[in-house]
XYZ file of C-alpha atoms in Angstrom:
640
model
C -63.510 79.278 -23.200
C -66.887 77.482 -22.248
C -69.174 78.229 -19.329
C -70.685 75.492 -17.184
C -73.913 75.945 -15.513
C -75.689 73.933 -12.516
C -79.273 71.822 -12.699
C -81.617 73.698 -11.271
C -84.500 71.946 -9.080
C -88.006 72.573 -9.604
C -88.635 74.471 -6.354
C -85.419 76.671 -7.364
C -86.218 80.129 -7.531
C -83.519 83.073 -8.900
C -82.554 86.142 -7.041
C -83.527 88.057 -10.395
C -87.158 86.938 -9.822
C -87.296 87.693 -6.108
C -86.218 91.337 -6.486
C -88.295 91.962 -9.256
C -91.635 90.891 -6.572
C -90.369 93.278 -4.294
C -89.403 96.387 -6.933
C -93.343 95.626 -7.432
C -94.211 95.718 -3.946
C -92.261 98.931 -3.625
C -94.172 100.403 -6.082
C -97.683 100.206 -4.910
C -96.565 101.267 -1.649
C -94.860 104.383 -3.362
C -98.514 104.846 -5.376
C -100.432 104.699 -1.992
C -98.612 106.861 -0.651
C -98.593 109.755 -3.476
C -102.490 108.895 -3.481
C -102.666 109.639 0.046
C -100.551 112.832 0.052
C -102.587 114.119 -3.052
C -105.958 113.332 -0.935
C -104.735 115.711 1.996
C -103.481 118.076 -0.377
C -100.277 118.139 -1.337
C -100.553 117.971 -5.416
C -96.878 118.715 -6.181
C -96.944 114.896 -5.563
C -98.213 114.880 -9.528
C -95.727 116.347 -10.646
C -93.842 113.987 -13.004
C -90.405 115.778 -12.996
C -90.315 115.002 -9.669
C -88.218 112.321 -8.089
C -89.714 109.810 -5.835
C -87.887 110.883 -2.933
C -88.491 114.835 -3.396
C -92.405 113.724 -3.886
C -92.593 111.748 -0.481
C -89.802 113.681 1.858
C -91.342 116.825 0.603
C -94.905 115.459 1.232
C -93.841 114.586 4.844
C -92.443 117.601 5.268
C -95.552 119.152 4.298
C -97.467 117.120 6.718
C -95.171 117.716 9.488
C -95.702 121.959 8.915
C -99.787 121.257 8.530
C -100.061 119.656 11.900
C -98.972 123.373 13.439
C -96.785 121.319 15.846
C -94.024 123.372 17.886
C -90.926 121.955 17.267
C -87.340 123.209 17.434
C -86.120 121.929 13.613
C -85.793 124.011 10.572
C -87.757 121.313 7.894
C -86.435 123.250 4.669
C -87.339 121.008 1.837
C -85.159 121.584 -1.336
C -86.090 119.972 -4.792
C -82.593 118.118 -6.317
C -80.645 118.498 -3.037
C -77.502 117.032 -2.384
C -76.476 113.667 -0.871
C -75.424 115.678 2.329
C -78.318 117.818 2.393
C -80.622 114.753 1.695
C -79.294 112.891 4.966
C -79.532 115.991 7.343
C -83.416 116.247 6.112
C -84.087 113.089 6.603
C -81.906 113.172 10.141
C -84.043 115.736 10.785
C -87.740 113.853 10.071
C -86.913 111.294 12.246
C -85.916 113.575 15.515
C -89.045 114.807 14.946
C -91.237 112.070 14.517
C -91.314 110.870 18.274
C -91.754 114.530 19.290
C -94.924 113.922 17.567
C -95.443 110.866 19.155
C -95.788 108.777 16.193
C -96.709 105.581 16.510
C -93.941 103.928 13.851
C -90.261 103.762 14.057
C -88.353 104.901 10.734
C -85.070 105.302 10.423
C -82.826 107.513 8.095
C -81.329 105.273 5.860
C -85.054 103.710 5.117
C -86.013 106.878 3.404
C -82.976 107.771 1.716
C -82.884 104.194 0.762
C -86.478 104.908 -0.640
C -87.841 101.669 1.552
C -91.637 102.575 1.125
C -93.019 99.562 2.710
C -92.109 101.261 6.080
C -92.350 104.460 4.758
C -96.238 104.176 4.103
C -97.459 103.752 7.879
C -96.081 107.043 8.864
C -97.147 108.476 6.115
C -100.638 107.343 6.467
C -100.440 109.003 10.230
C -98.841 111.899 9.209
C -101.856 112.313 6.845
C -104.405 111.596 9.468
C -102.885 114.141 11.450
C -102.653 116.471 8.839
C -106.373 116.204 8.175
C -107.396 117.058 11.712
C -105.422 119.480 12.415
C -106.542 121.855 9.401
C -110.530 120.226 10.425
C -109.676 121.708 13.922
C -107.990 125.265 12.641
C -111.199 125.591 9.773
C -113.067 127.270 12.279
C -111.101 128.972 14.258
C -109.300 130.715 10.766
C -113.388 131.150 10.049
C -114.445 132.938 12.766
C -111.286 135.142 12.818
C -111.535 136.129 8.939
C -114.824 137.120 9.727
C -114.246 138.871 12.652
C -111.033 140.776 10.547
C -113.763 141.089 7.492
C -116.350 143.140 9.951
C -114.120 145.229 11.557
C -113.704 147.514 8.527
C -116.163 146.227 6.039
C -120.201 145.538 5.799
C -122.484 143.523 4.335
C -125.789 144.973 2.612
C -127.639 142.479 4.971
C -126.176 143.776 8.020
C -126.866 147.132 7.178
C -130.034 146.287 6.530
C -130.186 144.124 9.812
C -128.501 147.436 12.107
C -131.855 149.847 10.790
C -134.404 147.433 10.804
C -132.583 146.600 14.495
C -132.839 150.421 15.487
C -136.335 150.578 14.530
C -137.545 147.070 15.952
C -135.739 148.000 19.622
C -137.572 151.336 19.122
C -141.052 149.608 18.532
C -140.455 146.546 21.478
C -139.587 149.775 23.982
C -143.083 151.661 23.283
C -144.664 148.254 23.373
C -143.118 147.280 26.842
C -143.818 150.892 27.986
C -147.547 150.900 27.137
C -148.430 146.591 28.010
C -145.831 147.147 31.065
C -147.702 145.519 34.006
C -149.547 148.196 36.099
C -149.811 147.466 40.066
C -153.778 147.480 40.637
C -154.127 146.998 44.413
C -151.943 147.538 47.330
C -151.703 145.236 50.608
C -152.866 146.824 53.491
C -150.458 148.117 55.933
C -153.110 146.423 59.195
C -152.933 143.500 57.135
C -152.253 140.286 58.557
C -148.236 138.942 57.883
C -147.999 136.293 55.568
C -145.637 133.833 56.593
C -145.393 130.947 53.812
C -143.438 131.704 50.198
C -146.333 130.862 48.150
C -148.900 133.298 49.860
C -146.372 136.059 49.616
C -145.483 135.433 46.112
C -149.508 134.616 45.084
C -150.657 138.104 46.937
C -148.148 139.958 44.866
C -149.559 138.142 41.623
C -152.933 139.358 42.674
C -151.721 142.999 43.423
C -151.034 142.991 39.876
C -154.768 141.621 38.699
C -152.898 137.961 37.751
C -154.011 134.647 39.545
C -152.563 131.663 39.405
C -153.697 128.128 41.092
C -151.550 126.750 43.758
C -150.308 123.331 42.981
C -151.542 119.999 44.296
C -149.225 119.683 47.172
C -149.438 123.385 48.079
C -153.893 122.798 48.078
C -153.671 119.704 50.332
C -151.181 121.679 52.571
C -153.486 124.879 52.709
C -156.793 122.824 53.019
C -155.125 121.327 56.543
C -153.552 124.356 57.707
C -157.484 126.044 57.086
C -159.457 122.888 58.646
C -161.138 124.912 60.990
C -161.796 127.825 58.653
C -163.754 126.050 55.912
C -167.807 125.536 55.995
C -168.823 122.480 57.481
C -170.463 121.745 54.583
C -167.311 121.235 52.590
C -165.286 118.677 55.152
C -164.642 115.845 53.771
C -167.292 112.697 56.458
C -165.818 109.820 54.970
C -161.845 110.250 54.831
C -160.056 112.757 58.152
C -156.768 112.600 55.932
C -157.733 113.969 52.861
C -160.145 115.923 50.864
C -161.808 115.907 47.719
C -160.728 118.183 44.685
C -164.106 120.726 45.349
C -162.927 120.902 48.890
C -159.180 121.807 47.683
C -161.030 124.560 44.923
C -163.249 126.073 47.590
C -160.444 126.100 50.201
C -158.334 128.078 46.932
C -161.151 130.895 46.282
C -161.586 130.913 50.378
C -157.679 131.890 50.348
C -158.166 134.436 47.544
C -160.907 135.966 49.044
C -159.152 136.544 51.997
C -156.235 137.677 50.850
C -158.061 140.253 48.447
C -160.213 141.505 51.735
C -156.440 142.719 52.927
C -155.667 144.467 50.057
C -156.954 148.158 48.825
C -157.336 149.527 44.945
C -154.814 151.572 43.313
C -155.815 154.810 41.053
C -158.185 156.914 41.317
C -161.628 157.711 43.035
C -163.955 156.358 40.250
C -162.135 153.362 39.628
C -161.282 152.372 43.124
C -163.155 148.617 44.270
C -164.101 148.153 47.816
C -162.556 144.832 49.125
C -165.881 143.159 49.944
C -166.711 143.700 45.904
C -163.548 142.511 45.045
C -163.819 139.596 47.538
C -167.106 139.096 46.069
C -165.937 138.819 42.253
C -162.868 136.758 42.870
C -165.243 134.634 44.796
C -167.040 133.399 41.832
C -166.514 130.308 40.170
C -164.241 130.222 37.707
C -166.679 127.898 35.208
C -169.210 130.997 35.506
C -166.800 133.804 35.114
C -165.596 131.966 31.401
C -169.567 131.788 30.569
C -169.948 135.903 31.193
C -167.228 136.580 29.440
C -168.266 134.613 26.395
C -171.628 136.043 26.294
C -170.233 139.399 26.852
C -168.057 139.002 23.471
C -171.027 137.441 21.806
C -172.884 140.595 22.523
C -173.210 143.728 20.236
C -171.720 147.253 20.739
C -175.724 148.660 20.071
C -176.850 146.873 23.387
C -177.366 148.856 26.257
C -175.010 148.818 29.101
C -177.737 147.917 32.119
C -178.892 144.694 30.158
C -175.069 143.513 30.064
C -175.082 144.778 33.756
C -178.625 142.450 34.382
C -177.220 139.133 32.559
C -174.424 139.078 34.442
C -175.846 139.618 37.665
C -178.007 137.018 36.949
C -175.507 134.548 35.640
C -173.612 134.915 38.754
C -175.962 135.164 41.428
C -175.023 137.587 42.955
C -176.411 140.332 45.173
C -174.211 143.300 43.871
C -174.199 145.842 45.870
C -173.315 148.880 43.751
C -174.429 148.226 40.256
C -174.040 152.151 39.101
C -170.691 151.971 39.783
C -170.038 148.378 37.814
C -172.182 149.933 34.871
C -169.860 153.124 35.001
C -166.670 150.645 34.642
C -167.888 148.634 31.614
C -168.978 152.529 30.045
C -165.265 153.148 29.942
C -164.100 150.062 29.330
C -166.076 149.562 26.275
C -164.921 153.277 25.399
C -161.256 152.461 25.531
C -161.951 149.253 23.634
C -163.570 151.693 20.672
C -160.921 154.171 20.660
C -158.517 151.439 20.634
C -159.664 150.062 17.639
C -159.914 153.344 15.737
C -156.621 153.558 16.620
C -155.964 150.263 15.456
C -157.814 151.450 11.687
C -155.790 154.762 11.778
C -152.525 153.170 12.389
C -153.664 150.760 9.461
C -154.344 153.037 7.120
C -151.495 155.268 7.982
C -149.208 151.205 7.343
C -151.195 151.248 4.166
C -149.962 154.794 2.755
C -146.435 154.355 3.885
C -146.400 150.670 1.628
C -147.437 152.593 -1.027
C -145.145 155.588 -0.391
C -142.647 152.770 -0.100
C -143.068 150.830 -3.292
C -142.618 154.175 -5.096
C -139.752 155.189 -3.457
C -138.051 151.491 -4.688
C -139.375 152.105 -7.731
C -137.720 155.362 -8.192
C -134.651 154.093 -6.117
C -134.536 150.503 -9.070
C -134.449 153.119 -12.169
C -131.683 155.254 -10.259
C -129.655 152.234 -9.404
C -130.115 150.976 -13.147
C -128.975 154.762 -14.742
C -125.993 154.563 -12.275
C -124.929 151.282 -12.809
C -125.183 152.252 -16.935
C -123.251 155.353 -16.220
C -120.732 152.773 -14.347
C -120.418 150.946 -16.791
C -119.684 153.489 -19.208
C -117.006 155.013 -17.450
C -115.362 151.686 -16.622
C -115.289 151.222 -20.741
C -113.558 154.643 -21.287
C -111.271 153.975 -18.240
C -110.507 150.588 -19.886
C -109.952 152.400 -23.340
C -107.932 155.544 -22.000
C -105.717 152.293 -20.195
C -105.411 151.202 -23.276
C -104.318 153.953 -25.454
C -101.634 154.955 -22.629
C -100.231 151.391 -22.828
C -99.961 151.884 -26.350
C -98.469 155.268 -26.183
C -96.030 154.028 -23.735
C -95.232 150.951 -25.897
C -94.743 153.351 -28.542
C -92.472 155.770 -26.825
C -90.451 152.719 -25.891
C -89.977 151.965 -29.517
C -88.781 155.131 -30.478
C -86.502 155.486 -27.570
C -84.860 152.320 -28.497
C -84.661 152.929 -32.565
C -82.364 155.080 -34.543
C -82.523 158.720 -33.974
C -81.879 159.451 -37.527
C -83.903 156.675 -39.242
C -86.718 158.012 -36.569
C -86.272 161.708 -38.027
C -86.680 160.622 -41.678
C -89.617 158.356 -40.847
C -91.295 161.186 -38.859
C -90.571 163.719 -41.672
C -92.103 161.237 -44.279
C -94.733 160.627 -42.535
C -95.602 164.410 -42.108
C -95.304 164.680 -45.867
C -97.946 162.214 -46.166
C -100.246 163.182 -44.010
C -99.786 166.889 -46.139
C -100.424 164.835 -49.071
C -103.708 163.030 -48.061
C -104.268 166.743 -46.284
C -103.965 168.821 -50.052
C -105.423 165.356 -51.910
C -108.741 166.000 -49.916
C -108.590 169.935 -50.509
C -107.824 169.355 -54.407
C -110.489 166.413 -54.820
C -113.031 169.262 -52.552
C -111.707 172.274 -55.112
C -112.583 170.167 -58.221
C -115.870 169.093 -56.966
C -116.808 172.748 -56.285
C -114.952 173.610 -59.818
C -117.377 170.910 -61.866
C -120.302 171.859 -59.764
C -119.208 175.480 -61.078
C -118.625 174.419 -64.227
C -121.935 172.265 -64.865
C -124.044 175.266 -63.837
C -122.410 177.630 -66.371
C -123.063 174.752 -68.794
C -126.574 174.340 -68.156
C -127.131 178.044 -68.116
C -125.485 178.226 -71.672
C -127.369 175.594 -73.198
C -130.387 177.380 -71.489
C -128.869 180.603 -73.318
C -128.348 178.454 -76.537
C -131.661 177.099 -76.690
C -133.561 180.390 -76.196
C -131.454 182.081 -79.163
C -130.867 179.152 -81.407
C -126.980 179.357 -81.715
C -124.941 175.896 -81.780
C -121.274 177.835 -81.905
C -121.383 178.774 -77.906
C -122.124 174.610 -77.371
C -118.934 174.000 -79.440
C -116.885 176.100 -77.267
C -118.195 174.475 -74.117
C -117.427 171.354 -75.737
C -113.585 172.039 -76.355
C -113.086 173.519 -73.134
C -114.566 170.546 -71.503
C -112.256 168.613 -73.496
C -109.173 170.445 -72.342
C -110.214 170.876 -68.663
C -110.593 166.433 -68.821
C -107.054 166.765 -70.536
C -105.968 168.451 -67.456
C -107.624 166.387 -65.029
C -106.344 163.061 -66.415
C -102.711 164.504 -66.455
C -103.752 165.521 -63.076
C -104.633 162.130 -62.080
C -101.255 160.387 -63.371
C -99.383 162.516 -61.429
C -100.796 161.669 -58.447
C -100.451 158.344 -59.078
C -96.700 158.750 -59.536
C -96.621 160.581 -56.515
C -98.704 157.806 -54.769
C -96.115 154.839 -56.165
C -92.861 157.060 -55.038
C -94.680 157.114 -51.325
C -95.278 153.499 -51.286
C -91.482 153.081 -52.388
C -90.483 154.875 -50.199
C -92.844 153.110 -46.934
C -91.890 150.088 -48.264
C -88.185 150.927 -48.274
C -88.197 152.572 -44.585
C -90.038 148.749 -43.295
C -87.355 146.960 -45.178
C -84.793 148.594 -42.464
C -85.058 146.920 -39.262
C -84.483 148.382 -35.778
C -82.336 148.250 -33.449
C -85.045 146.089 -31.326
C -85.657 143.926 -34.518
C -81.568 143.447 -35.030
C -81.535 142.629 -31.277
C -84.139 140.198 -31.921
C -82.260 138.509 -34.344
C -78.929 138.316 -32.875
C -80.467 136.534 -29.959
C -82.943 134.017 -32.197
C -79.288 133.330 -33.991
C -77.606 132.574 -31.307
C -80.252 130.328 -29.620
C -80.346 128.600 -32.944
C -76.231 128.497 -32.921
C -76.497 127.172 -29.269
C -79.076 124.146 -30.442
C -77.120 123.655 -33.478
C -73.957 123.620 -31.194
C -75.252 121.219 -28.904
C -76.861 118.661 -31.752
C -72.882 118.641 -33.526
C -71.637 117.882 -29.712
C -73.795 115.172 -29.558
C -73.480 113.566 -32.943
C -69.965 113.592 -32.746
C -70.129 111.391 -29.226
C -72.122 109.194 -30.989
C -69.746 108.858 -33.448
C -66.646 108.695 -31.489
C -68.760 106.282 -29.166
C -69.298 103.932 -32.292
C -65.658 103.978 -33.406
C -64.520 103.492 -29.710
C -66.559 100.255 -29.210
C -66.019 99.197 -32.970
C -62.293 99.522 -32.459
C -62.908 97.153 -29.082
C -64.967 94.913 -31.066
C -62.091 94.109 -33.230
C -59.498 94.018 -30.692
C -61.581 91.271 -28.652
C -62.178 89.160 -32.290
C -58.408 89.149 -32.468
C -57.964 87.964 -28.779
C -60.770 85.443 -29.388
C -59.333 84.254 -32.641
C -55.756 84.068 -31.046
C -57.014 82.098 -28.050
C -58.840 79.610 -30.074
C -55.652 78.916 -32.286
C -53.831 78.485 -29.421
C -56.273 76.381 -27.965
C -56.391 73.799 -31.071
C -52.817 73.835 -31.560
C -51.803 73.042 -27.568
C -52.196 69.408 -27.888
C -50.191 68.910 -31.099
C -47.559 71.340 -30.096
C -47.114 69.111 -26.708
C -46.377 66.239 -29.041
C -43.480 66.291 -30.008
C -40.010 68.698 -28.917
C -39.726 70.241 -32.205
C -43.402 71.000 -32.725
C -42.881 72.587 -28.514
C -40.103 74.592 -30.072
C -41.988 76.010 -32.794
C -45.064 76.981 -30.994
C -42.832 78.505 -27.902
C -41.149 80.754 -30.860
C -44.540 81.464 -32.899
C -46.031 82.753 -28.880
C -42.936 84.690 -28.607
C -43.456 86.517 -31.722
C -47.190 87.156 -30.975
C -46.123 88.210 -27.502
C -43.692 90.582 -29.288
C -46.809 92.193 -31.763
C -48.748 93.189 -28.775
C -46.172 94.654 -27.184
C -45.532 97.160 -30.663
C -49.323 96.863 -30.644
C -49.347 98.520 -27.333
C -46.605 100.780 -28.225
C -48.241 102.448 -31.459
C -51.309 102.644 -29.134
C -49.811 104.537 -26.569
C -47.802 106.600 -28.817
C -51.498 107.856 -30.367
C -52.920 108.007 -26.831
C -49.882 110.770 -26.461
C -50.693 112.420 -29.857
C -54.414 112.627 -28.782
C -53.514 114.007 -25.775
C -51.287 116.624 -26.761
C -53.333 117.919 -29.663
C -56.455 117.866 -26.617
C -54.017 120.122 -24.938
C -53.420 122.309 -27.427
C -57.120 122.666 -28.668
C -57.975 123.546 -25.323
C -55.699 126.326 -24.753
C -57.011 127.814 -28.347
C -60.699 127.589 -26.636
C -59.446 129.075 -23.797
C -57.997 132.123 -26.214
C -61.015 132.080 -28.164
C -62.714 132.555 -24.642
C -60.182 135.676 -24.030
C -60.938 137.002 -27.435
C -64.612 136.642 -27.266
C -65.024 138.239 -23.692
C -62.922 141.035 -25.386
C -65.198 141.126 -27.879
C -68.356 141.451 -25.721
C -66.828 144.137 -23.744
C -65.802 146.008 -27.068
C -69.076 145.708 -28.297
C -71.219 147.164 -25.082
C -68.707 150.042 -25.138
C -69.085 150.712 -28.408
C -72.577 150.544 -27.983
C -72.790 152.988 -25.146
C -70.503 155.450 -26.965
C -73.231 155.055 -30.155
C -75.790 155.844 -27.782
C -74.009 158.748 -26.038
C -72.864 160.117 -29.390
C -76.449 159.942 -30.591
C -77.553 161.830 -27.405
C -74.648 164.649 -28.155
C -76.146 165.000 -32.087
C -79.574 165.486 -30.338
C -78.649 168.137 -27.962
C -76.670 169.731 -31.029
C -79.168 169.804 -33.350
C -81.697 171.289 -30.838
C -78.743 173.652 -29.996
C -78.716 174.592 -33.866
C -82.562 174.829 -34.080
């Protein structure tokens, strides 16, 4: 039987080769994908175990729930699902997709079909979207944790922030209260109306000792309205539309002037301007008024009041009409200005004191916080340690609840007989001390005795007593130390008996091991009867092969001649005739096999009987153990 195979052109390319590009193809779409899915978070996408379509439909479905959109589909993603539940998920996707307005068109059978060339641009959206959507939310789930976090808890800093808050409203009030703007002259109810905006709201700046310029516009506009008013000396000869920037100033203190003539002081008799002083002050130039005030600044407080009074009369020149009253002004003004500034030093040294009443206090407050943060720390450690030993306790009681009630007793009455033992040990090694310490002294005040009468017959008799008493104390010693080898017989005996936690132990390590043991025999043997299975067909298809090929080679000679025809038509017949016994010695084992499979499998299915019976025997029998063991208990406290 030969095979005969086509030429093959150069530009020929297999079907083998062109699947293999686009398995490859497939592949670094399905890696760009898990990359991108891992980069907006979802990192179940490393898992390994995983299958590539639980990594990407349960990465889209992951990006579908992060982009918070409302839609009327329950996405419940499953790990190993089922073929059906597989295409109602992936049903499901797609419905939703255009909902979302996606861009891309997918269809179900491209993702079960795991076609990730199409897959990757809705991904890649699904990311994007993803990715905003929690930017957007950050915020939003800031603010309101914060908001949540504040309701019921503080901060040290905001505590901090709500005193010094308290105190720092406290301090702007009395600062507003005593700098609040006082109203120093009143408008005259004979006064002329003002009409215009800016006059009214410049008089009301000037009832409150404030001045302000009017602007450019506003000067030009007054200067023409008050044409008529100004001195002839300040018109403007070369230009009737305009005026120079002196005219505009003069026509500004004119305006002043006036409106200060139509206003009266506020306060009290002493203080209390006549307008035609006022008028006069305001009147001055502003250039001069800045030079008074510097050399009034520049000038000591040891000056007397008149020469500060002369200076600036003469800087101004002026003819003041009431110079006693102007001294008496300055008098009090430079009075408040003193007591103001002792003031000023007393609240300073007051700030002073209260630092250094302050740095004490934190001083004292640091060591405090340190002792209490010790002491915490020191309780925490005994809390820890008093967890500890109740974990242990409990452990313990668990132990002894679960062990043998009678191999408990014995172990608890040895271990009170050894405790007794150490207990009398310490007592008898304490007696013997205080017995040689005893002992000792009477010697030493024998030989003292001996030495002082000169007799050697009392040291002899100290000597054989001491020899006896070491007698006793070595026979002493050996039986302790027979006593001490029966206790560790006995210790090591009781830890040679395992409990019933211990047993339990076992039985389940025995029958995990049984189970892998179990499971390694299963497999061998299908190895084996996988080998003998093929090695069987292996032989079988030799045969055929070897038959074929004889028949092949003797065809042509057999077709010779009619006796040669005969022959070969008989020898088929009889090779026709051993596969057919063939088959039937075959099919007569496949019915041996199968009965005996029968068979076996209703003596596992016994075995199966038996051993549920067997489990249920044992948990009775257990529970009747444990109840009888709870009846001896009650019985022997009964008795006791």
């Amino acid at each position: 039987m030969g095979t005969s195979t086509a030429p093959k052109g150069p530009d020929h390319q297999s079907p083998q080769e062109v699947e293999t590009r686009e398995d490859e193809e497939q592949n670094i779409k399905l890696t760009e994908i898990l990359e991108l899915l891992v980069a907006a978070g979802y990192f179940r996408a490393r898992i390994k175990g995983l299958s590539p379509f639980d990594k990407v439909v349960g990465g889209m479905t992951w990006c579908i729930t992060t982009c918070n959109f409302d839609i009327d589909v329950d996405l419940l993603f499953q790990e190993n699902s089922t073929i059906g539940q597989k295409i109602a998920l992936t049903e499901k996707i797609v419905s939703v997709l255009p909902k979302m307005k996606c861009p891309h068109r997918l269809e179900p059978h491209q993702i079960q079909g795991l076609d990730f060339i199409h897959i990757f641009p809705v991904v890649q959206w699904l990311v994007k979207r993803a990715i905003e959507t929690r930017e957007e939310m950050g915020d939003y789930i800031r603010s309101f944790s914060i908001s949540q976090f504040q309701k019921t808890h503080s901060l040290p800093e905001d505590d901090d922030f709500m005193q010094r808050k308290e105190k720092s409203i406290k301090a702007v009030g009395e600062i507003s209260a005593v700098y609040k703007p006082q109203r120093k002259y009143k408008r005259q109810s004979v006064a002329e109306k003002l009409l215009d905006e800016e006059s009214k709201v410049h008089a009301t700046l000037l009832e409150y000792g404030r001045r302000y310029g009017f602007s450019r516009q506003g000067k030009i506009e007054k200067a023409e309205d008050k044409k008529m008013v100004l001195p002839t000396g300040l018109a403007s000869t070369g230009k009737n539309d305009a005026y120079s920037d002196d005219d505009l100033q003069a026509a500004e203190e004119l305006r002043i002037k006036t409106l200060m003539t139509e206003m009266a002081a506020m306060g009290t008799e002493e203080s209390r301007l006549t307008a035609s002083t006022v008028g006069q002050i305001v009147g001055l130039q502003s250039d001069e008024i800045k030079q008074i005030v510097s050399e009034y600044a520049e000038k000591s407080t040891s000056e007397s009041e008149l020469d500060l009074y002369m200076c600036f009369a003469v800087k101004s020149q002026l003819t003041y009409t009431d110079p006693v009253g102007f001294k008496a002004r300055e008098v009090r003004r430079l009075g408040a200005v003193q007591q103001h500034r002792r003031k000023l030093a007393s609240l300073n040294k007051q700030i002073l004191q209260k630092t250094k009443l302050l740095e004490e206090l934190q001083t004292k407050c640091g060591a405090l916080q340190a002792g209490c943060n010790e002491a915490k720390k020191t309780l925490n450690e005994v809390k820890s340690y008093t967890e500890k030993l109740g974990k242990e306790v409990a452990a313990l009681e668990t132990v002894e609840s679960q062990a043998d009630s009678n191999v408990l007793q014995k172990l608890q009455a040895l271990v009170t007989m050894n405790e007794n033992l150490k207990s009398q040990e310490q007592e008898f090694r304490l007696h013997c001390r205080e017995e040689m310490a005893r002992l000792q002294q009477n010697i030493e005040s024998l030989k003292a005795e001996a030495a002082e009468n000169g007799e050697k017959e009392p040291t002899k008799i100290i000597d054989q007593q001491y020899k006896v008493e070491r007698e006793k104390l070595q026979k002493i010693r050996l039986l302790l130390a027979r006593r001490n080898r029966e206790i560790a017989i006995l210790q090591r005996k009781i830890d040679e008996v395992p409990s019933r936690a211990e047993l339990t132990q076992y039985q389940k390590r025995f029958i995990e091991l049984y189970g892998q043991v179990s499971a390694t025999h299963k497999e061998t043997k299908q190895f084996f009867t996988l080998y003998n299975t093929l090695d069987d067909k292996k032989v079988y298809l030799e045969k055929e092969v070897n038959l074929l090929n004889s028949i092949h080679d003797n065809f042509q000679q057999a077709m010779a001649s009619s006796s040669a025809r005969e022959q070969f038509l008989r020898q088929m017949e009889q090779i026709v005739e051993g596969i057919k016994q063939n088959r039937m010695k075959m099919e007569k084992k496949k019915q041996e096999n199968k009965m005996r499979r029968d068979q076996l499998n209703d003596e596992y299915l016994e075995l199966l009987e038996k051993q549920r019976l067997y489990f249920k025997t044992v948990k009775e029998f257990k529970e009747e153990c444990r109840r009888n063991e709870m009846l001896l208990s009650k019985l022997k406290s009964n008795l006791s």
